[in-house]
Short mmCIF file of C-alpha atoms and ligand atoms in Angstrom, two decimals:
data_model
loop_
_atom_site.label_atom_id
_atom_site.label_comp_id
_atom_site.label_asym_id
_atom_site.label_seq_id
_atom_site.Cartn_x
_atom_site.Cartn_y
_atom_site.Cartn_z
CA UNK G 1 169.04 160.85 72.95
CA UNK G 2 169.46 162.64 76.18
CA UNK G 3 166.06 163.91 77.45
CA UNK G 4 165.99 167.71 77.73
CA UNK G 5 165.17 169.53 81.06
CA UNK G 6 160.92 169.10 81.33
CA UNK G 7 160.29 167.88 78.26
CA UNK G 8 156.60 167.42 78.73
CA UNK G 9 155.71 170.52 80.41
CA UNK G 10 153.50 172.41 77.82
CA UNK G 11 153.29 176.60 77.13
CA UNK G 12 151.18 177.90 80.02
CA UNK G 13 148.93 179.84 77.80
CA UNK G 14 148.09 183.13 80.16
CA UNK G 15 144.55 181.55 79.95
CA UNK G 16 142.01 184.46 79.95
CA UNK G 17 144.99 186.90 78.93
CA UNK G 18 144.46 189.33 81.95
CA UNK G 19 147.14 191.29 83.59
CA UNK G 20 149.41 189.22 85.92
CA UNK G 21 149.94 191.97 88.46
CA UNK G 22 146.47 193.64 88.42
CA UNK G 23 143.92 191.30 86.36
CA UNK G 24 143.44 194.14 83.93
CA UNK G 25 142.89 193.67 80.22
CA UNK G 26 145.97 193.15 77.86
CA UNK G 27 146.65 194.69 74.51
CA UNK G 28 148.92 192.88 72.56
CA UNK G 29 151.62 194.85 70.77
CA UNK G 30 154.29 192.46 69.17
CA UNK G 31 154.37 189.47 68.00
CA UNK G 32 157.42 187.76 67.51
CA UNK G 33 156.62 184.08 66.13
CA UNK G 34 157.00 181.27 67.27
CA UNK G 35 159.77 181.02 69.24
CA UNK G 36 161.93 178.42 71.15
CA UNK G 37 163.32 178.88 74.86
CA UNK G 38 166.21 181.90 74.42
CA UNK G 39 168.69 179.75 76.91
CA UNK G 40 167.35 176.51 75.26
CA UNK G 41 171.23 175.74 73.24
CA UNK G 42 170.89 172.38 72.09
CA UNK G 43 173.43 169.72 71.10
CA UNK G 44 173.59 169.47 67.58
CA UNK G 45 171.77 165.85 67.98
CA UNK G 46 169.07 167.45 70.33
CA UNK G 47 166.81 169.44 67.47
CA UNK G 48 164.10 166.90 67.49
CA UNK G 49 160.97 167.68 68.86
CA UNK G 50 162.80 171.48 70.18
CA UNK G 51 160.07 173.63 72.28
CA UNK G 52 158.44 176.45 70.61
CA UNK G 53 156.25 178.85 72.00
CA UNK G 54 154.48 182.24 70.66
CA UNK G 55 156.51 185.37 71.58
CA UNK G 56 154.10 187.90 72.22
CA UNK G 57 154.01 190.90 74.25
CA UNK G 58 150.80 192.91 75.47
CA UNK G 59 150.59 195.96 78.32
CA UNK G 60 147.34 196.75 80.40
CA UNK G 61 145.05 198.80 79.76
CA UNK G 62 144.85 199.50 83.65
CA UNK G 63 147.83 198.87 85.38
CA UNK G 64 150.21 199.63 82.29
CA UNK G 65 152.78 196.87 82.74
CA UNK G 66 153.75 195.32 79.75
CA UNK G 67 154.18 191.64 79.67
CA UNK G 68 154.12 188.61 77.89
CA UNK G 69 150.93 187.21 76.44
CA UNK G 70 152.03 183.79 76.75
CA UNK G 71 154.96 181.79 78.90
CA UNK G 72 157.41 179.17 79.10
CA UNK G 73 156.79 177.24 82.65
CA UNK G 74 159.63 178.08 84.67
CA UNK G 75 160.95 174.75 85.58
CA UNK G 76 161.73 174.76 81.47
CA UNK G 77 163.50 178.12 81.81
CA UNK G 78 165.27 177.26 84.79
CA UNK G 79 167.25 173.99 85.72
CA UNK G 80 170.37 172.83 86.37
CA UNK G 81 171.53 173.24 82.65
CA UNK G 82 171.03 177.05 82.63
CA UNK G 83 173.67 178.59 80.38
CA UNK G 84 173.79 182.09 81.77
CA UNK G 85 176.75 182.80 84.12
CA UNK G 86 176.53 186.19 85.04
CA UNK G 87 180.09 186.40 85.74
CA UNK G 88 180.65 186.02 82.37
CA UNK G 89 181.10 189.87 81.56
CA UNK G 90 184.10 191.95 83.27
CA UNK G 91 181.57 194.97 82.87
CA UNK G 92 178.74 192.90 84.77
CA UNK G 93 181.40 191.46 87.62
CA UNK G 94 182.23 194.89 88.21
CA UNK G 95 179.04 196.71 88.09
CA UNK G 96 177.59 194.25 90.82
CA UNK G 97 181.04 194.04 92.69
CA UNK G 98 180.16 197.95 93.24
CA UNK G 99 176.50 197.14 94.15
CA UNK G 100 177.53 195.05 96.85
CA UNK G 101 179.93 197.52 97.87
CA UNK G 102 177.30 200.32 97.65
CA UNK G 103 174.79 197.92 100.17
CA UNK G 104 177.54 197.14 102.69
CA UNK G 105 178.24 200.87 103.02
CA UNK G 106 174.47 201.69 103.32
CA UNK G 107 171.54 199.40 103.91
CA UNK G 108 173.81 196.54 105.59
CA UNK G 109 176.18 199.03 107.65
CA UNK G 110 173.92 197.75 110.83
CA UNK G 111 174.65 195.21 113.39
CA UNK G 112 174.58 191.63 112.02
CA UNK G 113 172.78 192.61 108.82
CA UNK G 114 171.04 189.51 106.23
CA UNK G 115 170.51 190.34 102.56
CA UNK G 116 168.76 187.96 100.31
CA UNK G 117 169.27 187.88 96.68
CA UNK G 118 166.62 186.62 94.37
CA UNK G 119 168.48 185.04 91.42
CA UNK G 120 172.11 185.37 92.55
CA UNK G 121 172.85 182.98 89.79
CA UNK G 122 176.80 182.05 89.90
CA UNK G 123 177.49 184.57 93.09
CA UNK G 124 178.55 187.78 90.88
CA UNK G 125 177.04 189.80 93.58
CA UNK G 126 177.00 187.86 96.33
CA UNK G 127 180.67 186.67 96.67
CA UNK G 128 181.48 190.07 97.63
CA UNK G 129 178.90 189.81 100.10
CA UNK G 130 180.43 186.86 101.55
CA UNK G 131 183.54 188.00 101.24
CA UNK G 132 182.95 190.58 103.97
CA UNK G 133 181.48 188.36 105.93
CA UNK G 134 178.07 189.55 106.01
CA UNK G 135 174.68 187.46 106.36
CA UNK G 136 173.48 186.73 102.82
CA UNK G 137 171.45 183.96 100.98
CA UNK G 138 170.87 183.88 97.51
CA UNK G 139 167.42 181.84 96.37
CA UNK G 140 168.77 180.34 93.38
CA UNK G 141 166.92 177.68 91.67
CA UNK G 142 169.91 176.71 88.89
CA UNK G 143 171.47 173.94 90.38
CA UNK G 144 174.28 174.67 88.17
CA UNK G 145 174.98 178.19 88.73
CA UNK G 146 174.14 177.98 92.32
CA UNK G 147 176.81 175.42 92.87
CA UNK G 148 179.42 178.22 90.74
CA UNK G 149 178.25 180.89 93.81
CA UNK G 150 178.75 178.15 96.12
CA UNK G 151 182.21 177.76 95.03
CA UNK G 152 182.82 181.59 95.90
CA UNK G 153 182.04 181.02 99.41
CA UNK G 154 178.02 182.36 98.49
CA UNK G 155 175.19 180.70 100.63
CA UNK G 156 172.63 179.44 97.98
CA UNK G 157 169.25 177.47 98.51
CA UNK G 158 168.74 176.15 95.22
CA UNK G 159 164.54 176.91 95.24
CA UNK G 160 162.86 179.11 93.46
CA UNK G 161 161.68 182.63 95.29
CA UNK G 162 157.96 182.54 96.14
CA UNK G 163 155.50 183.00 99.50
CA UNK G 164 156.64 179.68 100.84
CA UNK G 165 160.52 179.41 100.12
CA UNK G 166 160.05 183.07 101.58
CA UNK G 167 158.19 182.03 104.70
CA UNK G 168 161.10 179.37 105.46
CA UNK G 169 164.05 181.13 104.65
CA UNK G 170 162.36 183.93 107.57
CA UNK G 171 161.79 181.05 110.05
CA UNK G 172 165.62 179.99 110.12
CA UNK G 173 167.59 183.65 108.97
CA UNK G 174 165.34 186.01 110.43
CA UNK G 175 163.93 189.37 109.09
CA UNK G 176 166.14 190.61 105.80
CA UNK G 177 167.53 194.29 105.89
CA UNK G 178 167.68 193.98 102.52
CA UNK G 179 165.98 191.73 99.96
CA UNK G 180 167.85 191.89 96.02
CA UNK G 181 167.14 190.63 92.82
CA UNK G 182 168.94 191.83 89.14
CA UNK G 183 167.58 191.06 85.90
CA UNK G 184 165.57 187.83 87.76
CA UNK G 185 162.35 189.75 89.08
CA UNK G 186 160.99 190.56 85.80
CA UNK G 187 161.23 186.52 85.12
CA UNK G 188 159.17 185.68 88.05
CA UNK G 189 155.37 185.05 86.25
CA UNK G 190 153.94 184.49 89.91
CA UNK G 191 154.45 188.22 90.98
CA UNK G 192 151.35 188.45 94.00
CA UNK G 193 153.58 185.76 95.63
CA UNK G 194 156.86 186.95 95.08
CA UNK G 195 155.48 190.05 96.46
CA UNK G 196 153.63 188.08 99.45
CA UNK G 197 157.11 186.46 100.22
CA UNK G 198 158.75 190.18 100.39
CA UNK G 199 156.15 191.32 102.91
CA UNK G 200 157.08 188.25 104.91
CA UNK G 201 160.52 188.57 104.87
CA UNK G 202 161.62 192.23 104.87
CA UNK G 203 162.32 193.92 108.14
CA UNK G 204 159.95 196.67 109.21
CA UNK G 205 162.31 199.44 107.80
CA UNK G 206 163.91 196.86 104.75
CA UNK G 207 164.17 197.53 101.25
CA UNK G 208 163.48 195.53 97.90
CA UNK G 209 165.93 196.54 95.77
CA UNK G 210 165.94 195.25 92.24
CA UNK G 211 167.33 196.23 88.66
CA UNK G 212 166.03 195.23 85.59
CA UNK G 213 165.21 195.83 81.95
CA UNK G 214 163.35 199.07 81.46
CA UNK G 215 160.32 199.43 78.88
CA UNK G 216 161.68 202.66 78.40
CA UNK G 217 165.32 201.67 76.80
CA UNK G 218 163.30 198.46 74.79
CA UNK G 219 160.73 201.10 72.77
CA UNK G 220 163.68 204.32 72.67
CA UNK G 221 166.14 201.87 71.21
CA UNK G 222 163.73 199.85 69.52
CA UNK G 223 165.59 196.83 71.11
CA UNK G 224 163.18 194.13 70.57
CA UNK G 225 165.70 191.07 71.44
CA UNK G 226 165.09 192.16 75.09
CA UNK G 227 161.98 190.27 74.55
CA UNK G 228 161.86 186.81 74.87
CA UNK G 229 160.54 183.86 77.25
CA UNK G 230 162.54 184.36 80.80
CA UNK G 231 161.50 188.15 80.25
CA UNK G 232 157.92 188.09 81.18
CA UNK G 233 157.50 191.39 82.12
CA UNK G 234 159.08 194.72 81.33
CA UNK G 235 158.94 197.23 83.64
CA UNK G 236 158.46 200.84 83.41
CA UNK G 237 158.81 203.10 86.73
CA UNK G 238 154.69 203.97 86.03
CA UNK G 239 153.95 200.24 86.27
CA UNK G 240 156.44 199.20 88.96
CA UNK G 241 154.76 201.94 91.19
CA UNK G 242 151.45 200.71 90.50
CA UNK G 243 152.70 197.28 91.05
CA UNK G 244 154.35 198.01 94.51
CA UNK G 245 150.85 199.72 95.96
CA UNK G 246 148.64 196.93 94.79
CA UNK G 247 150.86 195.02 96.98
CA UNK G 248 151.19 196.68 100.03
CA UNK G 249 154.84 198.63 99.08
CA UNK G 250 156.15 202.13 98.13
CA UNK G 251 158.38 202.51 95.25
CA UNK G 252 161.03 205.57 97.05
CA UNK G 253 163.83 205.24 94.57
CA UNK G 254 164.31 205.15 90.65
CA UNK G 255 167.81 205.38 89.37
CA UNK G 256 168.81 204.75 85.47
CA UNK G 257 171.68 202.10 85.51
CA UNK G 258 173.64 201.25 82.07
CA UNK G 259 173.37 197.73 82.57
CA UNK G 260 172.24 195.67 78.85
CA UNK G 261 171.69 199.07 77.28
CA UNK G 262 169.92 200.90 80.29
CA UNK G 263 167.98 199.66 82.96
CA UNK G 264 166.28 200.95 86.05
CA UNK G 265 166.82 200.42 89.78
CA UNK G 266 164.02 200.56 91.84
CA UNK G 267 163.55 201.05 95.67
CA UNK G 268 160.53 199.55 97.12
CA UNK G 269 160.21 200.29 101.15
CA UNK G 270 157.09 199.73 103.56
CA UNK G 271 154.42 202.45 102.84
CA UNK G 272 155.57 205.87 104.76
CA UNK G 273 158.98 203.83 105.89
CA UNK G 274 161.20 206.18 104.07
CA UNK G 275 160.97 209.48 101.69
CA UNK G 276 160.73 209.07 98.47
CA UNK G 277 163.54 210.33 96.38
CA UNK G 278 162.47 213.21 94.12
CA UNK G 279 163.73 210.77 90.88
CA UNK G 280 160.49 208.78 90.81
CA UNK G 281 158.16 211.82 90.26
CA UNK G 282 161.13 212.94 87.46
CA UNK G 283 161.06 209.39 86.05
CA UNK G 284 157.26 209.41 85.90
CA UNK G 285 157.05 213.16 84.26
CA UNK G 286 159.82 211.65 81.78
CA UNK G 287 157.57 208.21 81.07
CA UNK G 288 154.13 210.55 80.65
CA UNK G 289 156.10 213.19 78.20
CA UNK G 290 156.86 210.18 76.41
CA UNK G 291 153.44 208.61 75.86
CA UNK G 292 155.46 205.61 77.02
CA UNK G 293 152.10 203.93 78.19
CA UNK G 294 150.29 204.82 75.47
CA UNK G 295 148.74 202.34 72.67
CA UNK G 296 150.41 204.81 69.74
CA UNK G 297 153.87 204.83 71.02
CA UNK G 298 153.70 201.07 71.73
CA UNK G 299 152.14 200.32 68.24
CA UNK G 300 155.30 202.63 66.26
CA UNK G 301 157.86 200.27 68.18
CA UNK G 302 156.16 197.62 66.07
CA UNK G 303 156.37 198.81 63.03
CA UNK G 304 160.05 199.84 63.77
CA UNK G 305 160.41 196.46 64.67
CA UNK G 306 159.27 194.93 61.29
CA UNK G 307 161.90 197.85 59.47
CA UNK G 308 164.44 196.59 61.38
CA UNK G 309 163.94 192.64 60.67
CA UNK G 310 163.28 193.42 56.47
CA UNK G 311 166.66 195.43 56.36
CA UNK G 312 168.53 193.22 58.54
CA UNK G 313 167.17 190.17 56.01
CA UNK G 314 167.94 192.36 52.76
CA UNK G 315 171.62 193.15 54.12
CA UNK G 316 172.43 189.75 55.19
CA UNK G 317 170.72 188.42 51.77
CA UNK G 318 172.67 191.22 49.62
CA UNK G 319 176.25 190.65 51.63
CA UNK G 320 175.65 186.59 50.87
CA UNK G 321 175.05 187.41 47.17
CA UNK G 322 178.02 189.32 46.98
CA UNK G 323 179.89 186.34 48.04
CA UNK G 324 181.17 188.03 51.74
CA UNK G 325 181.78 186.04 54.90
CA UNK G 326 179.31 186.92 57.59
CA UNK G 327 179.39 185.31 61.21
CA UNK G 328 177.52 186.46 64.56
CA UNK G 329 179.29 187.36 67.80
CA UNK G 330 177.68 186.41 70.59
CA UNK G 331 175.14 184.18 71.47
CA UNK G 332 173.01 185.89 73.90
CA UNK G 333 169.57 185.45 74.85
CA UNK G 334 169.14 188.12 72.27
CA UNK G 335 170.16 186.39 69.55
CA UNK G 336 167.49 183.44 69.98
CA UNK G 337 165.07 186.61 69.35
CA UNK G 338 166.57 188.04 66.65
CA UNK G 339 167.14 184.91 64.80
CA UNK G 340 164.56 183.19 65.32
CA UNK G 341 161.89 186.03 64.61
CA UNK G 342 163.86 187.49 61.10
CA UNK G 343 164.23 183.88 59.88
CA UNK G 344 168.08 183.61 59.86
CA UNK G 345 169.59 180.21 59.88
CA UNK G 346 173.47 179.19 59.18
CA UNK G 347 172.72 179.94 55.27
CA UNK G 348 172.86 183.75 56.25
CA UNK G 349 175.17 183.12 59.89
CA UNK G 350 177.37 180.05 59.28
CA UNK G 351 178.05 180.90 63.08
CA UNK G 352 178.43 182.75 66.08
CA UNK G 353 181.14 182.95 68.53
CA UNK G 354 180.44 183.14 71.94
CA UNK G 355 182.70 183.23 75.44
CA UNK G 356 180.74 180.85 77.06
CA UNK G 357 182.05 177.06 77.16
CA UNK G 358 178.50 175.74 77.65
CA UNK G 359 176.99 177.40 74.74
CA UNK G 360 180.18 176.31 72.80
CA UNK G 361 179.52 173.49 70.74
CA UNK G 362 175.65 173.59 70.76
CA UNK G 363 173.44 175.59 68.67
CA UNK G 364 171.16 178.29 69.20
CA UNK G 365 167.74 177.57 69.89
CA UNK G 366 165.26 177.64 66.89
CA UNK G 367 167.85 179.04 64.29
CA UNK G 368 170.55 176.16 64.88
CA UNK G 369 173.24 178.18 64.65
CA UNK G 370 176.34 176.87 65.88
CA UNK G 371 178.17 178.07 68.50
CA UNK G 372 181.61 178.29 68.59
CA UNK G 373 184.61 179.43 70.51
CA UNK G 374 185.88 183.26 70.47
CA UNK G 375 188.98 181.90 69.12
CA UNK G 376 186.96 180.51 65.83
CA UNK G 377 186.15 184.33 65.26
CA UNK G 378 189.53 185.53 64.04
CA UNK G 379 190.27 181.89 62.11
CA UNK G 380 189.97 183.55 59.55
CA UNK G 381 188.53 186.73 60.73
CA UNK G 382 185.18 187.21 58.57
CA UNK G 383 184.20 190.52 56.53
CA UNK G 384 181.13 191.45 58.63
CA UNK G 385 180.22 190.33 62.01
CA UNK G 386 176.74 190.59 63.33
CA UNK G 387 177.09 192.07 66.82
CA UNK G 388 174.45 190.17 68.88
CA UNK G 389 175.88 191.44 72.39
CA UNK G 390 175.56 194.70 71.50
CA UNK G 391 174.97 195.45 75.66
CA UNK G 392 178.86 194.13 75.48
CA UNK G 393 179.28 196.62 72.46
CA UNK G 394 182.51 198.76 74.04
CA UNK G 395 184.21 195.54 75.62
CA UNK G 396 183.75 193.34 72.63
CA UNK G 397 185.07 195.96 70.23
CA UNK G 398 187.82 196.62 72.19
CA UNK G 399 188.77 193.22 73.06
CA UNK G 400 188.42 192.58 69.04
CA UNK G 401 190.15 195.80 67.89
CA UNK G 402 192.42 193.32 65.06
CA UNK G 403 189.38 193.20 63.32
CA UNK G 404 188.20 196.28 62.85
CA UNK G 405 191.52 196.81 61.83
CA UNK G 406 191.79 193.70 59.24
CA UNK G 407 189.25 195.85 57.89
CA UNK G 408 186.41 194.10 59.34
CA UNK G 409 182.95 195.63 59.47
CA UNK G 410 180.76 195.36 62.68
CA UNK G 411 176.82 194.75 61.62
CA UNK G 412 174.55 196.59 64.15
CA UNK G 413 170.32 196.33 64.44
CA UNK G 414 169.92 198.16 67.69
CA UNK G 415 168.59 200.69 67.65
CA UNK G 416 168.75 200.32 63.47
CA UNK G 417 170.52 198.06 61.08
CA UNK G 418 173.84 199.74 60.25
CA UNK G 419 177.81 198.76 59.72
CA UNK G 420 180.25 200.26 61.85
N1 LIG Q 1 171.39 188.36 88.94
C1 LIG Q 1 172.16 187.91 87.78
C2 LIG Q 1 171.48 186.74 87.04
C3 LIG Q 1 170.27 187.06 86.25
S1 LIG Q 1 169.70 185.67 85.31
C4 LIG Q 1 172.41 189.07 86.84
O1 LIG Q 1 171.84 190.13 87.01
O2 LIG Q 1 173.16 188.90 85.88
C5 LIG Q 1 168.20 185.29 86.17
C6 LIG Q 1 168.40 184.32 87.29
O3 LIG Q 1 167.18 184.23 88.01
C7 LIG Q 1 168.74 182.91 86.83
O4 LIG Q 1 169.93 182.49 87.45
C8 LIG Q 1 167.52 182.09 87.24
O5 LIG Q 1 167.84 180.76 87.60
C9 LIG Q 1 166.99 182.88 88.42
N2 LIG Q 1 165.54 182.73 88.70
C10 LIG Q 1 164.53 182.55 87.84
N3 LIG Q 1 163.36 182.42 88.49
C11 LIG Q 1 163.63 182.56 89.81
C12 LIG Q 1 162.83 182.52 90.99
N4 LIG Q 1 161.52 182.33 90.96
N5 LIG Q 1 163.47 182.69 92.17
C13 LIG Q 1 164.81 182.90 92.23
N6 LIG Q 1 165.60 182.94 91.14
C14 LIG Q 1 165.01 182.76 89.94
P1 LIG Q 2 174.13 189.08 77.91
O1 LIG Q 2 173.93 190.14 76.87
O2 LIG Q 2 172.86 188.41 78.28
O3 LIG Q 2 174.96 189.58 79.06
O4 LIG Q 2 174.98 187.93 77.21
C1 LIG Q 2 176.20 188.24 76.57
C2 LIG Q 2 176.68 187.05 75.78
O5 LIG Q 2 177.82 187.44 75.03
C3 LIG Q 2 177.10 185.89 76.65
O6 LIG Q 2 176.67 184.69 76.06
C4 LIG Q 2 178.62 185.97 76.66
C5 LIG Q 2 178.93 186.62 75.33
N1 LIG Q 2 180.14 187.45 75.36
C6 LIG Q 2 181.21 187.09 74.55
O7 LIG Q 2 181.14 186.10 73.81
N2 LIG Q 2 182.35 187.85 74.62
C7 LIG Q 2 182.45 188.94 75.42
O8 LIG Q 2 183.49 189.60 75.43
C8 LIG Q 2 181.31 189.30 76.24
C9 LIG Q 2 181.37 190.48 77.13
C10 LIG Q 2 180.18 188.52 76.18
ZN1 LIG Q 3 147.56 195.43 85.10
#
């Protein structure tokens, strides 16, 4: 049997569970089992000895970033088997085709100006980047995705961001204008030195620009299967500000983004470097109105939680009884979570399809269900379909209009279980 990708690297359990930003104390407020790696698809001769972890997630009492109790090491989450191509979506490929545009008009319009990107995984932002001929380096530690930006013309040093990769990449590009990262920062459990690296390799008047997940959109739309191992923390614009003065930055810009069902943009500049755009104080006002920090609001999400995974169970239970055909679509992240947490296996979700070809063929993690091809979907198409890319929702639905109208039945859980 093939050896898996650091095999023998245990859980890091976060050892005196303190706050990985500001050393505060953590509350736990989920627990979602034990879980495997969400990216971990295995061959169907691979499930011996499979990784499991506990998925928990806790936010601090001081600080108020939420954040997982426990982690995966990264070297386990990230390796030269990582399944997630971020080019994978045409809504993604466009949204960061505009981003690029949107820099290149704005904070690169200089002379000779160098962006890094943190996590530029296969070159969806980047190869626009390149494309115009612009100074860029993504810090990309997925061999295999960094070779798929390489291939796009995308300048890739297959590390992984911290203070040192930082300090070299300064000593041979220079000062960044610009230093990006999408969905990647909130991965990165070693935050002080990511943050260390920034301050050595941002120009005086530079900006750290990075979207990700927002706290906000996981509790409003109760969307739990945001949580899992490469998401270590999720960020709210209350913590993120804290987060960026403890380290020596000023958040100046907050800006909602639709991105996997709403996310948040933030600005971070050198303290006093720029004015701060009258969206963060909104944002805040918006977070406090909510009680978003608060123990209360954090503890109802749970219990939400647990409706959601008993009447997801009961429907799937009832639709098997009643003898219909049931398959997932999609095989995101996500669906490691959901699975894996409500106890569904292929008795419930014979299997998912899933537009990736290295996911094809290999199950997902924990629940072992198989994978298979978008074509499998519509071979015959099923009676219900569980939609586990729900970010994908409008592109999926339209791409799989015939169906709808075979008189197929789309199964959604976010923000509650219902067929659509
Ligand atoms: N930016 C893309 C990809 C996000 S997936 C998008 O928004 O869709 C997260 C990426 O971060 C992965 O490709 C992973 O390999 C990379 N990553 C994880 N830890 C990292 C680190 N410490 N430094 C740089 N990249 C990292
Ligand atoms: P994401 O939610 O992390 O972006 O992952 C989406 C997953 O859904 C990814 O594995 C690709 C898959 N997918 C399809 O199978 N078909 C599609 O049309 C789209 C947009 C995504
Ligand atoms: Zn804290």
């Amino acid at each position: 049997m093939k050896k898996r990708p650091g095999a023998r690297v245990s859980t890091i359990r976060h050892m005196d569970r303190r706050c990985r930003v500001c050393g505060g104390e953590l509350r736990e407020f989920v627990d979602l089992g034990r879980q495997p790696t969400a990216n971990g698809f295995l061959r169907p001769d691979e499930t011996d000895g499979e990784y499991f972890f506990r998925l928990a997630a806790a936010a601090c009492a001081d600080c108020a970033m939420a954040q997982l109790v426990d982690e995966v090491p990264q070297e386990r989450r990230y390796h030269g088997g990582y399944r997630y191509h971020a080019s994978g979506s045409a809504g993604h490929r466009k949204h960061f085709e505009e981003n690029a545009l949107r820099l290149l008009e704005t904070e690169l319009a200089g002379p000779d100006p160098f962006v890094v990107e943190i996590g530029c995984n296969d070159g969806v932002m980047l190869s626009t980047i390149a494309r115009a001929g612009v100074r860029h380096l993504g810090v990309e530690p997925s061999a295999n995705v960094a070779e798929l930006a390489r291939a796009k013309g995308v300048e890739v040093l297959t590390e992984f961001f911290d203070e040192r990769t930082a300090a070299g990449v300064r000593a041979r590009h220079g000062a960044a204008d610009v230093v990006f990262g999408a969905n990647t920062i909130c991965h990165i459990a070693h935050v002080a030195s990511v943050f260390r690296g920034i301050d050595a390799l941002l120009a005086p008047g530079g900006v750290f620009v990075f979207e990700e997940p927002y706290l906000g959109t996981v509790v409003e739309r109760t969307a739990f299967d945001q949580i899992y191992d490469e998401h270590v923390f999720y960020f709210s614009v209350t913590s993120v500000r804290a987060m960026a003065r403890r380290f020596g930055f000023e958040l100046v810009d907050a800006e909602r983004i639709p991105l996997h069902g709403g996310e948040i943009r933030y600005t971070l500049a050198r303290p006093g470097a720029r004015v701060p755009s009258p969206a963060v104080e909104e944002l805040l006002a918006e977070e406090r109105e909510r009680g978003l920090s608060e123990p209360g609001t954090l503890d109802r999400f749970r219990g939400r939680v647990e409706r959601i995974r008993d009447e997801l169970v009961a429907l799937l239970r009832d639709l098997r009884a009643q003898g219909r055909r049931v398959v997932g679509y999609g095989a995101p992240g996500k669906s490691t979570t959901v699975t894996n947490y409500c106890g569904i296996g292929p008795d419930l979700i014979p299997f998912v399809c899933d537009s990736t070809p290295s996911k094809q063929g290999h199950l997902v993690p924990g629940s072992h269900l198989p994978v298979r091809p978008p074509e499998a979907f519509a071979d015959p198409y099923p009676d219900y379909a569980v939609l586990f890319a729900w970010n994908h929702a409008d592109e999926i639905m339209a791409k799989e209009r015939a169906f709808r109208e075979s008189g197929g039945r789309w199964i959604l859980y976010v923000p509650e279980v219902r067929i659509v």
